[in-house]
């Protein structure tokens, strides 16, 4: 829950999910999360769709300002919404523990992709 002048607090489940599901499973779950939050008519996560569906991710106690800050934090192309890639990158960035191990994990995924190509 957010308090004045503080960062919102949330339970970081991504490292647990990554360990349990593996790389492909985690990406699938992130895609499912994106699909739950997106505005189906626009194909992106808008402020309105995030606010409407925020309880699905346990964010029901976040203020409008907190939700807007999340959008701004992840919106790399400046269109005011999150596409699927921006959402996935944001989820990794919001998980400090997962970020620490992400270099090794990324190297393993890339290694597997390279092996699959040959």
PDB file of N, CA and C in Angstrom, residues 31 33-46 49 52 77 79 81-87:
ATOM      1  N   UNK A  31       2.794 -12.598 -20.308  1.00  0.00           N
ATOM      2  CA  UNK A  31       1.878 -12.341 -21.425  1.00  0.00           C
ATOM      3  C   UNK A  31       0.427 -12.460 -20.974  1.00  0.00           C
ATOM      4  N   UNK A  33      -0.642 -11.891 -17.941  1.00  0.00           N
ATOM      5  CA  UNK A  33      -0.887 -10.698 -17.140  1.00  0.00           C
ATOM      6  C   UNK A  33      -1.157  -9.485 -18.009  1.00  0.00           C
ATOM      7  N   UNK A  34      -0.388  -9.346 -19.078  1.00  0.00           N
ATOM      8  CA  UNK A  34      -0.617  -8.242 -20.015  1.00  0.00           C
ATOM      9  C   UNK A  34      -2.021  -8.329 -20.591  1.00  0.00           C
ATOM     10  N   UNK A  35      -2.406  -9.524 -21.020  1.00  0.00           N
ATOM     11  CA  UNK A  35      -3.727  -9.699 -21.624  1.00  0.00           C
ATOM     12  C   UNK A  35      -4.853  -9.376 -20.651  1.00  0.00           C
ATOM     13  N   UNK A  36      -4.652  -9.661 -19.365  1.00  0.00           N
ATOM     14  CA  UNK A  36      -5.655  -9.325 -18.356  1.00  0.00           C
ATOM     15  C   UNK A  36      -5.805  -7.823 -18.165  1.00  0.00           C
ATOM     16  N   UNK A  37      -4.709  -7.098 -18.301  1.00  0.00           N
ATOM     17  CA  UNK A  37      -4.712  -5.666 -18.008  1.00  0.00           C
ATOM     18  C   UNK A  37      -4.968  -4.774 -19.220  1.00  0.00           C
ATOM     19  N   UNK A  38      -4.792  -5.309 -20.411  1.00  0.00           N
ATOM     20  CA  UNK A  38      -4.876  -4.451 -21.591  1.00  0.00           C
ATOM     21  C   UNK A  38      -6.317  -4.066 -21.935  1.00  0.00           C
ATOM     22  N   UNK A  39      -6.414  -2.965 -22.632  1.00  0.00           N
ATOM     23  CA  UNK A  39      -7.677  -2.528 -23.227  1.00  0.00           C
ATOM     24  C   UNK A  39      -7.817  -3.337 -24.510  1.00  0.00           C
ATOM     25  N   UNK A  40      -8.772  -4.237 -24.538  1.00  0.00           N
ATOM     26  CA  UNK A  40      -8.881  -5.158 -25.678  1.00  0.00           C
ATOM     27  C   UNK A  40      -9.157  -4.438 -26.995  1.00  0.00           C
ATOM     28  N   UNK A  41      -9.757  -3.277 -26.939  1.00  0.00           N
ATOM     29  CA  UNK A  41     -10.013  -2.521 -28.163  1.00  0.00           C
ATOM     30  C   UNK A  41      -8.775  -1.839 -28.718  1.00  0.00           C
ATOM     31  N   UNK A  42      -7.808  -1.535 -27.842  1.00  0.00           N
ATOM     32  CA  UNK A  42      -6.602  -0.820 -28.257  1.00  0.00           C
ATOM     33  C   UNK A  42      -5.375  -1.720 -28.307  1.00  0.00           C
ATOM     34  N   UNK A  43      -5.413  -2.873 -27.614  1.00  0.00           N
ATOM     35  CA  UNK A  43      -4.287  -3.803 -27.615  1.00  0.00           C
ATOM     36  C   UNK A  43      -3.114  -3.364 -26.765  1.00  0.00           C
ATOM     37  N   UNK A  44      -3.316  -2.384 -25.887  1.00  0.00           N
ATOM     38  CA  UNK A  44      -2.280  -1.883 -24.984  1.00  0.00           C
ATOM     39  C   UNK A  44      -2.903  -1.672 -23.605  1.00  0.00           C
ATOM     40  N   UNK A  45      -2.047  -1.512 -22.608  1.00  0.00           N
ATOM     41  CA  UNK A  45      -2.521  -1.182 -21.266  1.00  0.00           C
ATOM     42  C   UNK A  45      -2.601   0.335 -21.166  1.00  0.00           C
ATOM     43  N   UNK A  46      -3.802   0.828 -20.961  1.00  0.00           N
ATOM     44  CA  UNK A  46      -4.027   2.257 -20.778  1.00  0.00           C
ATOM     45  C   UNK A  46      -4.221   2.519 -19.288  1.00  0.00           C
ATOM     46  N   UNK A  49      -7.586   1.000 -18.366  1.00  0.00           N
ATOM     47  CA  UNK A  49      -7.624  -0.465 -18.260  1.00  0.00           C
ATOM     48  C   UNK A  49      -6.824  -0.943 -17.057  1.00  0.00           C
ATOM     49  N   UNK A  52      -9.034  -0.202 -14.003  1.00  0.00           N
ATOM     50  CA  UNK A  52     -10.183  -1.107 -13.998  1.00  0.00           C
ATOM     51  C   UNK A  52      -9.785  -2.525 -13.571  1.00  0.00           C
ATOM     52  N   UNK A  77       8.032   4.441 -25.437  1.00  0.00           N
ATOM     53  CA  UNK A  77       7.793   5.145 -26.694  1.00  0.00           C
ATOM     54  C   UNK A  77       6.969   6.415 -26.524  1.00  0.00           C
ATOM     55  N   UNK A  79       3.791   6.956 -25.792  1.00  0.00           N
ATOM     56  CA  UNK A  79       2.422   7.021 -26.308  1.00  0.00           C
ATOM     57  C   UNK A  79       1.356   7.019 -25.210  1.00  0.00           C
ATOM     58  N   UNK A  81       0.734   4.637 -23.045  1.00  0.00           N
ATOM     59  CA  UNK A  81       0.208   3.293 -22.789  1.00  0.00           C
ATOM     60  C   UNK A  81       1.378   2.310 -22.803  1.00  0.00           C
ATOM     61  N   UNK A  82       1.116   1.085 -22.331  1.00  0.00           N
ATOM     62  CA  UNK A  82       2.146   0.044 -22.335  1.00  0.00           C
ATOM     63  C   UNK A  82       1.789  -1.033 -23.348  1.00  0.00           C
ATOM     64  N   UNK A  83       2.711  -1.282 -24.285  1.00  0.00           N
ATOM     65  CA  UNK A  83       2.530  -2.434 -25.153  1.00  0.00           C
ATOM     66  C   UNK A  83       3.080  -3.651 -24.405  1.00  0.00           C
ATOM     67  N   UNK A  84       3.004  -4.805 -25.008  1.00  0.00           N
ATOM     68  CA  UNK A  84       3.389  -6.032 -24.312  1.00  0.00           C
ATOM     69  C   UNK A  84       4.866  -6.026 -23.909  1.00  0.00           C
ATOM     70  N   UNK A  85       5.740  -5.587 -24.775  1.00  0.00           N
ATOM     71  CA  UNK A  85       7.163  -5.554 -24.453  1.00  0.00           C
ATOM     72  C   UNK A  85       7.433  -4.580 -23.306  1.00  0.00           C
ATOM     73  N   UNK A  86       6.843  -3.394 -23.372  1.00  0.00           N
ATOM     74  CA  UNK A  86       7.038  -2.415 -22.300  1.00  0.00           C
ATOM     75  C   UNK A  86       6.550  -2.964 -20.961  1.00  0.00           C
ATOM     76  N   UNK A  87       5.427  -3.675 -20.972  1.00  0.00           N
ATOM     77  CA  UNK A  87       4.893  -4.268 -19.749  1.00  0.00           C
ATOM     78  C   UNK A  87       5.866  -5.299 -19.178  1.00  0.00           C
TER      79      UNK A  87
END
